[in-house]
Coordinates of C-alpha atoms in Angstrom, one line a residue:
M1 CA 99.3 -33.1 160.5
N2 CA 102.2 -34.6 162.5
I3 CA 101.5 -36.5 166.3
L4 CA 104.0 -37.7 168.6
L5 CA 103.4 -40.4 170.3
P6 CA 105.8 -40.0 173.4
K7 CA 107.5 -42.5 175.0
A8 CA 107.9 -42.6 178.8
I9 CA 111.6 -41.4 179.9
T10 CA 113.1 -43.1 182.9
S11 CA 116.1 -42.9 184.8
A12 CA 117.8 -45.7 183.3
M13 CA 117.5 -43.4 180.0
F14 CA 120.2 -40.6 181.1
G15 CA 123.7 -40.5 180.2
A16 CA 126.7 -38.8 182.0
G17 CA 126.2 -35.8 179.7
T18 CA 123.1 -34.6 181.0
N19 CA 124.2 -31.8 183.2
I20 CA 120.9 -31.5 185.4
P21 CA 121.8 -33.9 188.5
E22 CA 119.1 -36.3 189.8
V23 CA 119.3 -34.4 193.0
D24 CA 119.7 -30.5 192.1
S25 CA 121.1 -29.2 195.5
S26 CA 121.9 -25.9 193.5
I27 CA 118.8 -24.5 193.0
T28 CA 116.4 -22.6 195.1
P29 CA 114.8 -24.3 197.1
A30 CA 117.7 -27.0 196.9
E31 CA 116.1 -30.4 196.4
V32 CA 116.6 -32.8 199.5
Q33 CA 116.0 -36.8 198.5
W34 CA 113.7 -38.7 200.6
V35 CA 115.4 -41.4 202.7
S36 CA 113.4 -44.1 204.7
G37 CA 113.7 -43.3 208.5
G38 CA 114.9 -39.4 208.6
S39 CA 112.8 -37.0 210.8
F40 CA 109.9 -35.3 208.8
A41 CA 107.7 -32.3 210.6
K42 CA 104.6 -31.3 209.0
G43 CA 105.1 -29.4 205.8
T44 CA 108.8 -31.1 204.8
R45 CA 109.4 -31.2 201.4
R46 CA 111.5 -33.9 199.9
T47 CA 112.2 -35.4 196.2
L48 CA 111.9 -38.8 195.1
N49 CA 111.5 -40.2 191.4
G50 CA 111.2 -36.9 189.7
Y51 CA 108.8 -34.7 191.6
W52 CA 108.0 -33.3 195.1
Y53 CA 106.5 -34.2 198.0
E54 CA 105.1 -32.6 200.9
A55 CA 104.3 -33.8 204.6
V56 CA 100.8 -33.8 205.8
Q57 CA 101.3 -34.7 209.4
D58 CA 104.5 -35.1 211.7
M59 CA 106.6 -38.5 211.1
T60 CA 109.8 -38.9 213.3
T61 CA 109.4 -42.3 214.5
N62 CA 109.0 -45.6 212.6
P63 CA 107.2 -46.9 211.1
A64 CA 105.5 -43.8 209.7
N65 CA 109.0 -42.0 208.9
T66 CA 109.6 -45.2 206.4
I67 CA 106.6 -45.0 204.7
Q68 CA 108.1 -44.0 201.3
P69 CA 106.3 -41.1 199.3
G70 CA 104.3 -42.3 196.0
T71 CA 103.2 -45.5 197.3
A72 CA 100.0 -46.6 197.6
G73 CA 100.8 -46.4 201.6
A74 CA 101.7 -43.1 201.7
E75 CA 98.2 -41.3 201.4
G76 CA 97.8 -39.1 204.5
Y77 CA 101.5 -39.1 204.9
W78 CA 102.8 -37.5 201.7
L79 CA 101.4 -35.5 199.1
K80 CA 102.6 -35.0 195.7
D81 CA 102.6 -31.9 194.2
E82 CA 101.7 -32.2 190.7
G83 CA 103.3 -28.9 189.6
A84 CA 106.8 -29.7 191.0
P85 CA 108.6 -31.9 189.5
T86 CA 112.3 -31.7 190.0
N87 CA 114.6 -30.1 187.7
R88 CA 115.9 -33.2 185.8
M89 CA 112.3 -34.2 184.9
A90 CA 110.3 -31.1 184.2
P91 CA 110.5 -31.3 180.6
F92 CA 109.3 -34.7 181.1
D93 CA 106.4 -34.2 182.7
K94 CA 103.0 -32.9 181.1
Y95 CA 103.4 -29.1 181.5
L96 CA 105.2 -26.6 179.5
F97 CA 105.4 -24.0 182.5
T98 CA 107.5 -26.6 184.3
K99 CA 111.2 -26.0 183.2
A100 CA 114.8 -27.4 184.0
R101 CA 116.9 -24.6 184.4
R102 CA 120.7 -23.9 184.5
A103 CA 123.0 -20.9 183.7
G104 CA 124.7 -21.0 180.7
S105 CA 122.8 -24.5 179.4
V106 CA 120.9 -27.3 179.7
V107 CA 122.0 -30.1 178.7
Y108 CA 120.2 -33.9 178.3
E109 CA 121.6 -37.5 176.9
L110 CA 119.2 -39.8 176.4
T111 CA 119.1 -43.4 175.1
P112 CA 114.9 -44.2 174.8
G113 CA 116.0 -47.0 172.1
F114 CA 113.4 -47.0 169.1
I115 CA 112.3 -43.6 167.8
N116 CA 112.1 -41.5 164.9
G117 CA 111.2 -38.1 166.5
V118 CA 111.9 -35.6 169.3
A119 CA 109.7 -32.3 169.6
I120 CA 110.7 -29.3 171.9
Y121 CA 108.9 -26.4 173.4
E122 CA 109.1 -23.7 175.9
M123 CA 112.9 -23.0 174.6
E124 CA 114.9 -19.9 176.6
A125 CA 117.8 -19.7 174.9
D126 CA 119.9 -18.3 172.1
H127 CA 121.4 -21.6 170.5
L128 CA 120.3 -25.2 170.0
N129 CA 122.4 -28.1 169.4
I130 CA 121.2 -31.4 168.6
T131 CA 123.1 -34.7 168.0
V132 CA 121.8 -38.5 167.2
K133 CA 124.8 -40.8 167.5
D134 CA 125.8 -44.7 167.9
G135 CA 128.6 -45.0 169.7
A136 CA 130.9 -42.2 167.6
T137 CA 128.5 -42.6 164.0
D138 CA 126.2 -39.9 163.4
L139 CA 122.7 -40.8 162.7
I140 CA 121.6 -37.4 161.6
T141 CA 123.3 -34.1 160.3
P142 CA 123.5 -32.9 163.8
V143 CA 121.1 -29.7 163.8
D144 CA 122.9 -26.6 165.0
I145 CA 120.7 -23.4 164.9
E146 CA 120.4 -20.0 166.4
L147 CA 116.8 -19.3 167.9
W148 CA 116.9 -15.9 167.5
E149 CA 114.4 -15.4 164.5
Q150 CA 115.2 -13.8 161.0
A151 CA 114.0 -9.8 161.0
P152 CA 111.4 -9.2 158.5
G153 CA 113.0 -5.7 157.6
L154 CA 115.6 -3.1 158.2
W155 CA 113.7 -1.1 160.5
E156 CA 112.8 -3.9 162.7
L157 CA 116.6 -5.3 162.3
L158 CA 118.0 -1.7 164.0
F159 CA 114.9 -1.2 166.3
G160 CA 112.4 -3.6 166.7
E161 CA 112.6 -6.5 169.5
L162 CA 113.6 -9.4 168.0
S163 CA 111.9 -12.4 169.3
R164 CA 113.8 -16.0 169.7
G165 CA 112.2 -19.1 168.4
T166 CA 110.7 -21.3 171.4
Y167 CA 109.5 -24.3 169.4
Y168 CA 111.6 -27.2 167.4
A169 CA 110.4 -31.0 166.0
L170 CA 113.3 -33.1 164.6
K171 CA 112.0 -36.0 162.2
D172 CA 113.4 -39.1 160.7
I173 CA 115.6 -40.0 162.8
P174 CA 117.0 -43.7 161.6
L175 CA 115.6 -46.8 164.2
N176 CA 118.2 -47.5 165.9
P177 CA 118.5 -49.4 169.9
N178 CA 120.9 -47.8 170.2
A179 CA 120.7 -44.4 169.3
K180 CA 121.8 -41.6 171.7
I181 CA 120.7 -38.3 171.4
K182 CA 122.1 -35.0 173.3
I183 CA 120.0 -32.0 173.2
T184 CA 121.6 -28.6 174.2
I185 CA 120.1 -25.6 175.0
S186 CA 122.7 -22.9 175.7
R187 CA 122.8 -18.8 175.7
N188 CA 125.8 -16.7 173.8
N189 CA 126.1 -15.3 178.3
P190 CA 127.3 -18.4 180.1
A191 CA 126.1 -16.6 183.0
V192 CA 122.4 -16.3 182.0
E193 CA 120.1 -19.1 182.8
A194 CA 118.8 -21.0 180.0
A195 CA 115.4 -23.4 180.2
V196 CA 113.3 -25.6 178.4
G197 CA 109.6 -26.6 179.6
F198 CA 108.7 -29.9 177.3
I199 CA 111.0 -32.6 175.7
S200 CA 109.2 -35.3 174.2
V201 CA 111.0 -38.3 172.3
G202 CA 108.9 -41.1 170.3
N203 CA 107.3 -41.5 167.0
W204 CA 106.0 -39.6 165.0
K205 CA 102.4 -40.2 163.4
T206 CA 101.8 -38.6 160.3
L207 CA 97.8 -38.2 158.6
L208 CA 98.4 -37.3 154.6
A209 CA 96.1 -36.5 152.0
P210 CA 94.7 -38.9 149.6
L211 CA 97.2 -39.9 147.0
A212 CA 100.1 -37.3 148.5
Q213 CA 102.5 -36.9 150.7
A214 CA 101.5 -33.9 151.8
S215 CA 99.9 -32.7 155.1
G216 CA 95.5 -33.6 154.7
V217 CA 94.8 -30.3 156.7
L218 CA 91.7 -28.4 155.6
Y219 CA 92.6 -24.3 155.5
G220 CA 90.3 -23.0 158.3
V221 CA 92.5 -24.5 161.4
E222 CA 92.1 -22.3 164.2
A223 CA 94.3 -21.6 167.3
T224 CA 93.0 -20.2 170.6
T225 CA 95.1 -18.5 172.8
R226 CA 93.7 -19.5 176.5
D227 CA 94.7 -17.0 179.5
Y228 CA 94.2 -18.3 182.8
S229 CA 94.9 -14.8 184.3
Y230 CA 92.0 -13.7 186.7
S231 CA 91.1 -10.6 189.0
Q232 CA 91.3 -10.8 192.6
E233 CA 88.4 -8.1 194.2
Y234 CA 88.3 -6.4 197.3
K235 CA 85.0 -4.9 199.3
D236 CA 86.2 -1.2 198.2
G237 CA 86.3 -1.8 194.5
T238 CA 90.1 -2.2 194.0
Y239 CA 91.2 -5.5 192.5
I240 CA 94.7 -7.4 191.6
D241 CA 95.3 -8.9 188.4
V242 CA 96.8 -12.5 189.1
E243 CA 98.9 -13.6 186.1
G244 CA 97.9 -16.9 184.9
R245 CA 99.5 -19.7 182.8
K246 CA 98.8 -19.3 178.5
A247 CA 97.9 -22.0 176.6
T248 CA 97.0 -22.5 172.5
D249 CA 94.0 -24.8 171.6
I250 CA 93.8 -25.6 168.0
N251 CA 90.4 -27.2 166.0
L252 CA 91.3 -28.8 162.7
S253 CA 90.4 -31.2 160.0
C254 CA 91.8 -33.5 157.9
V255 CA 91.5 -35.1 155.1
I256 CA 92.8 -38.6 154.7
D257 CA 92.6 -41.7 152.4
A258 CA 89.6 -43.6 153.3
A259 CA 92.0 -46.9 153.8
S260 CA 93.8 -44.9 156.8
A261 CA 90.9 -44.4 158.6
P262 CA 91.0 -47.5 160.9
S263 CA 94.7 -46.5 162.0
A264 CA 93.7 -43.0 162.4
K265 CA 90.7 -44.4 164.8
S266 CA 93.8 -46.5 166.6
L267 CA 96.1 -43.4 166.5
L268 CA 93.2 -41.6 168.6
E269 CA 93.0 -44.5 170.9
Q270 CA 96.4 -44.3 172.0
I271 CA 96.7 -41.2 172.4
L272 CA 93.5 -40.4 174.4
G273 CA 94.0 -38.8 177.5
K274 CA 98.0 -38.2 177.1
A275 CA 99.4 -34.7 176.3
V276 CA 101.2 -35.1 173.0
A277 CA 103.3 -32.7 171.0
I278 CA 101.0 -31.8 167.7
E279 CA 102.5 -30.2 164.7
V280 CA 100.0 -29.2 161.6
S281 CA 102.3 -28.0 159.4
E282 CA 106.0 -28.2 158.6
L283 CA 105.6 -25.3 156.5
P284 CA 107.3 -21.9 158.3
R285 CA 104.0 -19.8 157.8
Y286 CA 102.3 -22.2 159.8
S287 CA 105.1 -22.3 162.9
H288 CA 102.4 -21.0 165.3
L289 CA 99.9 -24.0 164.9
A290 CA 102.2 -26.2 167.2
T291 CA 101.0 -27.1 170.8
V292 CA 101.1 -30.0 173.1
G293 CA 98.1 -30.9 174.6
K294 CA 95.0 -33.8 174.7
V295 CA 93.2 -34.5 171.4
T296 CA 89.9 -35.6 171.1
G297 CA 88.5 -36.0 168.1
S298 CA 86.1 -38.2 165.2
V299 CA 86.9 -40.2 161.9
R300 CA 84.2 -39.8 159.3
S301 CA 83.9 -41.5 156.3
V302 CA 82.8 -39.3 153.6
N303 CA 83.0 -41.2 150.2
W304 CA 84.8 -44.5 149.3
P305 CA 87.9 -43.0 148.6
T306 CA 88.5 -40.3 151.6
A307 CA 87.7 -40.1 155.0
Q308 CA 87.6 -36.8 157.1
V309 CA 89.7 -36.6 160.7
D310 CA 88.1 -33.9 163.0
L311 CA 90.7 -32.7 166.0
Q312 CA 90.2 -31.1 169.2
I313 CA 93.1 -30.3 171.1
K314 CA 93.5 -29.1 174.3
G315 CA 96.6 -27.2 175.1
N316 CA 98.6 -27.6 178.4
V317 CA 99.7 -25.0 180.5

C-alpha cells in the first residue's frame, strides 16, 4: 500500500526543457497574463500564478485596475476559476480532468529537491519517457515504455480495440537535492495532441504487513466508479443526458506491525484534506486499484503484534 506525500510545485522548479510556456498563447483561448494598469471590462479573463481569473466588474481606472488577482483585496474584482489552471500548471492542481495539452508531446523538466517518487495519471499518449539526472549522470535507469497495453489473445490483437495505459508510478529515486526529472509524454504522430491530467512528485510512504516487505492490504479491496453525469428534463417529457466527470473511490483495510501504528496515524494527519496519489499494489493485476483523492481513515490496535488501518479514498474527478 503506497501513498505519495506530494511536494508543492513552484515556478522556480521548472527547467528549460519544459515545452509548455508559463503563458501559453498557442492554445484556445490564448492565455493572456494580467498586468497592472490595464483596462478590464466585466467578464475579461486573465491568467496569473497558474490560474485563470475573471473580472466581475469593470476596472478601467486606478486603483481598481491595479488590484492583483488572487490577493486579499481582489474580492469583488476578480474571481478565480478553480477548474481552469493554466496549460502549464494543469497537471499540478488537485483534479485529473484539467489536462496539459500540446501537439506531439508534453514535456516537463522539474528540479523539486529531495523526493523519491513520481505518479502520473490520465495520460493521453502512446509513449512515456522519464529520466532523472544529476547533471549528466543518470540517477535511475531511464524509463522508456509504450503505453499501448498487450493484447490478451490473437483475436484482440487483430480485431479488438487495444487500450492505452493512463497511469504510471516511479519509485526508489535516490535522494539528491539536484535531481532533475524530465517527463516526456508523446504521440506516435506529432500532429496528434498529447495530454496529461495529473503529475505528483514527492515521497512514497508504504504500509507494510508485519514481518514482511510486502503490501499489508487485505483481500476485499473495493474500487467503486462514480459518474457525475446527470439528466436535464423538460416539461414535455424529453430530456438530454449531460456527460459528467468520472472518479474512482477505494475502500480498503491494511494490517501493519503494531509498532508502525503511530507513524500510520501521523501519515493520515499529514495527508488530511489533500489530494494524494494512492497505489494499493504494485502487481499488474491490481493496477485498477490506483487513484487520486482525499483520504480519511482510522488506525485500530488489534492485538499486541498488529494494528489495522482502514482507509476510505474519495477519488477526484
